[in-house]
Rosetta silent file (secondary structure, phi, psi, omega in degrees, C-alpha in Angstrom):
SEQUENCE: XXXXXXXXXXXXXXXXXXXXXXXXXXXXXXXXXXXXXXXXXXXXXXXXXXXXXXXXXXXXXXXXXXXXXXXXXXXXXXXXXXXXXXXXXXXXXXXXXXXXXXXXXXXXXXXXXXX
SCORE:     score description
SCORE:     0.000 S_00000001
   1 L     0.000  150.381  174.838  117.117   93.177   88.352 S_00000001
   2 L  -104.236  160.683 -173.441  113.391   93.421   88.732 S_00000001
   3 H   -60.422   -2.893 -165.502  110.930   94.536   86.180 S_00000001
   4 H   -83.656  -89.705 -161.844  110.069   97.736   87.898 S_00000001
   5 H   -20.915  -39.244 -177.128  114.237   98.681   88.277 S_00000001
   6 H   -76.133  -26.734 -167.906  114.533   97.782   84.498 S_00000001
   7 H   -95.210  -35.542  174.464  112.012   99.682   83.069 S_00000001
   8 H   -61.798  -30.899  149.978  112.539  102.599   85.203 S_00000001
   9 H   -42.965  -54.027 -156.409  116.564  101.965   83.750 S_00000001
  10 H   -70.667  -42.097  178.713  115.272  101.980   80.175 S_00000001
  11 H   -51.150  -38.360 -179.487  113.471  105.724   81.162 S_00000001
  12 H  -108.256   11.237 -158.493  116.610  107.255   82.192 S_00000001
  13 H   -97.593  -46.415 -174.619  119.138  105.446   79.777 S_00000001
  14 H   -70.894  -50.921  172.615  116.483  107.141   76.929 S_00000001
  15 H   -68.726  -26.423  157.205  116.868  110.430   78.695 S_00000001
  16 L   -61.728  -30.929 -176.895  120.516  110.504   79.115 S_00000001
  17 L   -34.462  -46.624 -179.538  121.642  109.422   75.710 S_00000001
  18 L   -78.554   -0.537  171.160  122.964  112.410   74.870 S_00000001
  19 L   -64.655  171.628 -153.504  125.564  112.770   78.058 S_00000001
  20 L  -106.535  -38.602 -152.329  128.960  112.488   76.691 S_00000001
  21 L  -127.262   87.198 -174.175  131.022  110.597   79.412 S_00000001
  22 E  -121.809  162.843  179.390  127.905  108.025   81.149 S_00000001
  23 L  -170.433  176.651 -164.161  128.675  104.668   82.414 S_00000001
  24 L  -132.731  155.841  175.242  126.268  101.832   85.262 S_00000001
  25 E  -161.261  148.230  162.169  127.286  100.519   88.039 S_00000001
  26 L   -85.843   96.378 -174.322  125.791   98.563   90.897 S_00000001
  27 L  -141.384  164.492  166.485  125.573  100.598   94.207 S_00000001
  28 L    55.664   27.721  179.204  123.537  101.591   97.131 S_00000001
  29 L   117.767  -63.130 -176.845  121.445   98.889   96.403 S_00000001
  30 L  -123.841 -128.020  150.802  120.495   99.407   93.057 S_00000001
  31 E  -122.755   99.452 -165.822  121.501  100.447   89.726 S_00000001
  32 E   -86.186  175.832  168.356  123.334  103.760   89.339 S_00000001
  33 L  -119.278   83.274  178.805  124.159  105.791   86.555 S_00000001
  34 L   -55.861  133.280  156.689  127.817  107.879   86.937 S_00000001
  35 E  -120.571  120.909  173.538  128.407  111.111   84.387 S_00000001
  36 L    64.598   23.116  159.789  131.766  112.454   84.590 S_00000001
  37 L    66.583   35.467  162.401  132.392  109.389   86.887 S_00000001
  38 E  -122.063  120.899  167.398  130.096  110.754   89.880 S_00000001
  39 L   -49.301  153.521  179.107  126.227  109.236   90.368 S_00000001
  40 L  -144.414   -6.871  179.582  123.884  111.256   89.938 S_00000001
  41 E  -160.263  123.185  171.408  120.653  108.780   89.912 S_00000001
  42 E  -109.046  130.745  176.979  120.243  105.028   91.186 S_00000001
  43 E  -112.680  130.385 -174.230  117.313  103.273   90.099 S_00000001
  44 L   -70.488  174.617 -174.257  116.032  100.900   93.058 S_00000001
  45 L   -72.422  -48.102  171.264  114.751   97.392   93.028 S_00000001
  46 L   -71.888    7.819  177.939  110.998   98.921   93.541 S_00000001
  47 L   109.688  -30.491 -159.667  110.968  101.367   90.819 S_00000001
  48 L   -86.763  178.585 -148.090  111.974  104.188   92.792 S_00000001
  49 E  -163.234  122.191  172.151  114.832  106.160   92.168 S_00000001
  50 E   -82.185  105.265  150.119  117.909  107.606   94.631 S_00000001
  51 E   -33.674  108.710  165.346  118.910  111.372   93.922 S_00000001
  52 E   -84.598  124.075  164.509  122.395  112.911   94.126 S_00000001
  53 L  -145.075 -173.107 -176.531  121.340  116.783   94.453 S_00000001
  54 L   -67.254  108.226 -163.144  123.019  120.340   95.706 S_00000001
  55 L   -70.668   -2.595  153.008  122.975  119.321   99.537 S_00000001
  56 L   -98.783    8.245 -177.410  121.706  123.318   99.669 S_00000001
  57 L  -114.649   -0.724  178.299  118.514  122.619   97.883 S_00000001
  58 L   -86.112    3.398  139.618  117.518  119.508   99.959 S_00000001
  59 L   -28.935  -74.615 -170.816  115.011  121.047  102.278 S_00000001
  60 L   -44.347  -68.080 -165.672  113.237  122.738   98.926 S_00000001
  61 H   -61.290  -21.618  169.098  113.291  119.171   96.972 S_00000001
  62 H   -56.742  -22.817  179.485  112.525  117.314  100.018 S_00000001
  63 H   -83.638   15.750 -165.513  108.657  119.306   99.625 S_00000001
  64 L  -136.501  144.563 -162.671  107.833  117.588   95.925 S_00000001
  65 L   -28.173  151.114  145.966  105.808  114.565   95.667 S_00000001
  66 L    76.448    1.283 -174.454  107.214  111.224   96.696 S_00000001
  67 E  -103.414  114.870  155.369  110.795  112.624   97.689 S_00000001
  68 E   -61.415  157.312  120.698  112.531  111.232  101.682 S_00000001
  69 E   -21.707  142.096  165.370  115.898  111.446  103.047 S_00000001
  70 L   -79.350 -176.289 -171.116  117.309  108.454  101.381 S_00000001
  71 E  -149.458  108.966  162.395  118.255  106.343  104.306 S_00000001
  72 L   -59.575   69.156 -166.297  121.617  103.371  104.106 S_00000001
  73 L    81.238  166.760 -173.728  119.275  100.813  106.160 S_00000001
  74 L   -90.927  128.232 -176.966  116.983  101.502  108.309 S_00000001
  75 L    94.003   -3.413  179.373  117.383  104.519  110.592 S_00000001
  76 L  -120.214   88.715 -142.048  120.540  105.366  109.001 S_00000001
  77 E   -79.595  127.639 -159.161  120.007  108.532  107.018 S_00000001
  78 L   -75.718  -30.230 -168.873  122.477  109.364  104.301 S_00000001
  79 L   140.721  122.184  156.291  122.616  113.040  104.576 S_00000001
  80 L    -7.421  109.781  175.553  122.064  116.373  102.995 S_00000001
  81 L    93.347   13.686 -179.417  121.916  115.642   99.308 S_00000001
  82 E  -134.258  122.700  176.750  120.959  112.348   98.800 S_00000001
  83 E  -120.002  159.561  162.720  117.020  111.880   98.464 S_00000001
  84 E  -105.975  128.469 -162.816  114.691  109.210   97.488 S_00000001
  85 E  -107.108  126.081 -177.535  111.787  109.265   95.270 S_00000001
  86 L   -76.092  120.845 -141.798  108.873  107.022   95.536 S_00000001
  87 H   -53.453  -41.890  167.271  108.497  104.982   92.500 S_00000001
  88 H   -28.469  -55.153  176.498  104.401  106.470   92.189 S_00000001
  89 H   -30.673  -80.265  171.656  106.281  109.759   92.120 S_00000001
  90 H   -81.416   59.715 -160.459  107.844  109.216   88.815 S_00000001
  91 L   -89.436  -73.977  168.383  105.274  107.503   87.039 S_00000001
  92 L   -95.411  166.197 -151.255  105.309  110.126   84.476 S_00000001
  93 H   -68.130  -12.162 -164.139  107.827  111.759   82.050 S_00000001
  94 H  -105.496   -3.464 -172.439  107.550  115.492   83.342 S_00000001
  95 H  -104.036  -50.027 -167.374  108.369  114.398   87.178 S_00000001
  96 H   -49.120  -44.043 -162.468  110.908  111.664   85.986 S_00000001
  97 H   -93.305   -6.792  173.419  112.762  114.511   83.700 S_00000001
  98 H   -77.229  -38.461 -155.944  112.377  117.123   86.910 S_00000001
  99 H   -94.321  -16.105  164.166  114.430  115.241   88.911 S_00000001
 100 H   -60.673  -23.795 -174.058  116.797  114.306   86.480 S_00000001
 101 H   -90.834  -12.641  176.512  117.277  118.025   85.622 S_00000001
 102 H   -70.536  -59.038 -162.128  118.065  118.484   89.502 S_00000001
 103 H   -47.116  -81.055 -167.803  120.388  115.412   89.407 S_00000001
 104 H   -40.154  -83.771  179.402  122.549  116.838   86.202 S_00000001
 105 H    -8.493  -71.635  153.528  122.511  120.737   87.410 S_00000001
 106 H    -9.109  -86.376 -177.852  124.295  118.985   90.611 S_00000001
 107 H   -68.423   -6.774    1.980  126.739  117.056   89.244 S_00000001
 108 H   123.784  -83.806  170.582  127.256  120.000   86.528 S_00000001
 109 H   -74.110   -7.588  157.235  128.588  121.658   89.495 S_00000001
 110 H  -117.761   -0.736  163.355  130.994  119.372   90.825 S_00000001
 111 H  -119.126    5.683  143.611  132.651  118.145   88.015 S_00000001
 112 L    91.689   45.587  141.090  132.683  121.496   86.184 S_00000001
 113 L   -65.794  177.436  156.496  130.558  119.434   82.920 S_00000001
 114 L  -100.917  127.147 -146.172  128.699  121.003   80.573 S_00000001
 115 L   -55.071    0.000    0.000  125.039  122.484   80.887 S_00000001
């Protein structure tokens, strides 16, 4: 792991604490974080951080600082609902905790957790 990926880990590990059923994994790259055994956030080797969101809201969230398509290599785009955030982007706690509140609200609705 690199220092950016870890410290940007310790930021959403702190925010998360209270999810009931959380667990890490290595995918896509980086380091995700599964709730209710679906990702919902990967934090990349540069700091930046991959999005699971509602694959009808990724137009809107595609406008707010620092967020792409994510992309599986280059030129190969993942898709409605998967975005990428540019590590600058989440620098601070009120952007970091926006997209997190996207992320849960998402998975929320596919595994039928709780708000």
């Amino acid at each position: 792991m690199t220092p950016a990926q870890d410290a940007l880990l310790e930021r959403l590990r702190d925010r998360l604490a209270e999810e009931p059923v959380i667990r890490e994994v290595s995918m896509f790259g980086g380091r995700s974080i599964m709730i209710n055994e679906k990702m919902i956030l990967s934090a990349s080797k540069d700091g930046g951080l991959l999005v699971r969101v509602d694959a009808d809201r990724h137009r809107e969230l595609l406008e707010r600082p620092g967020a792409t398509q994510a992309e599986m290599g280059s030129g190969r785009d993942m898709g409605p609902g998967w975005i990428q955030v540019a590590a600058a982007a989440i620098d601070g706690d009120e952007a970091l905790s926006g997209w997190i509140a996207v992320a849960l609200e998402h998975n929320r609705a596919v595994t039928g957790g709780a708000p």
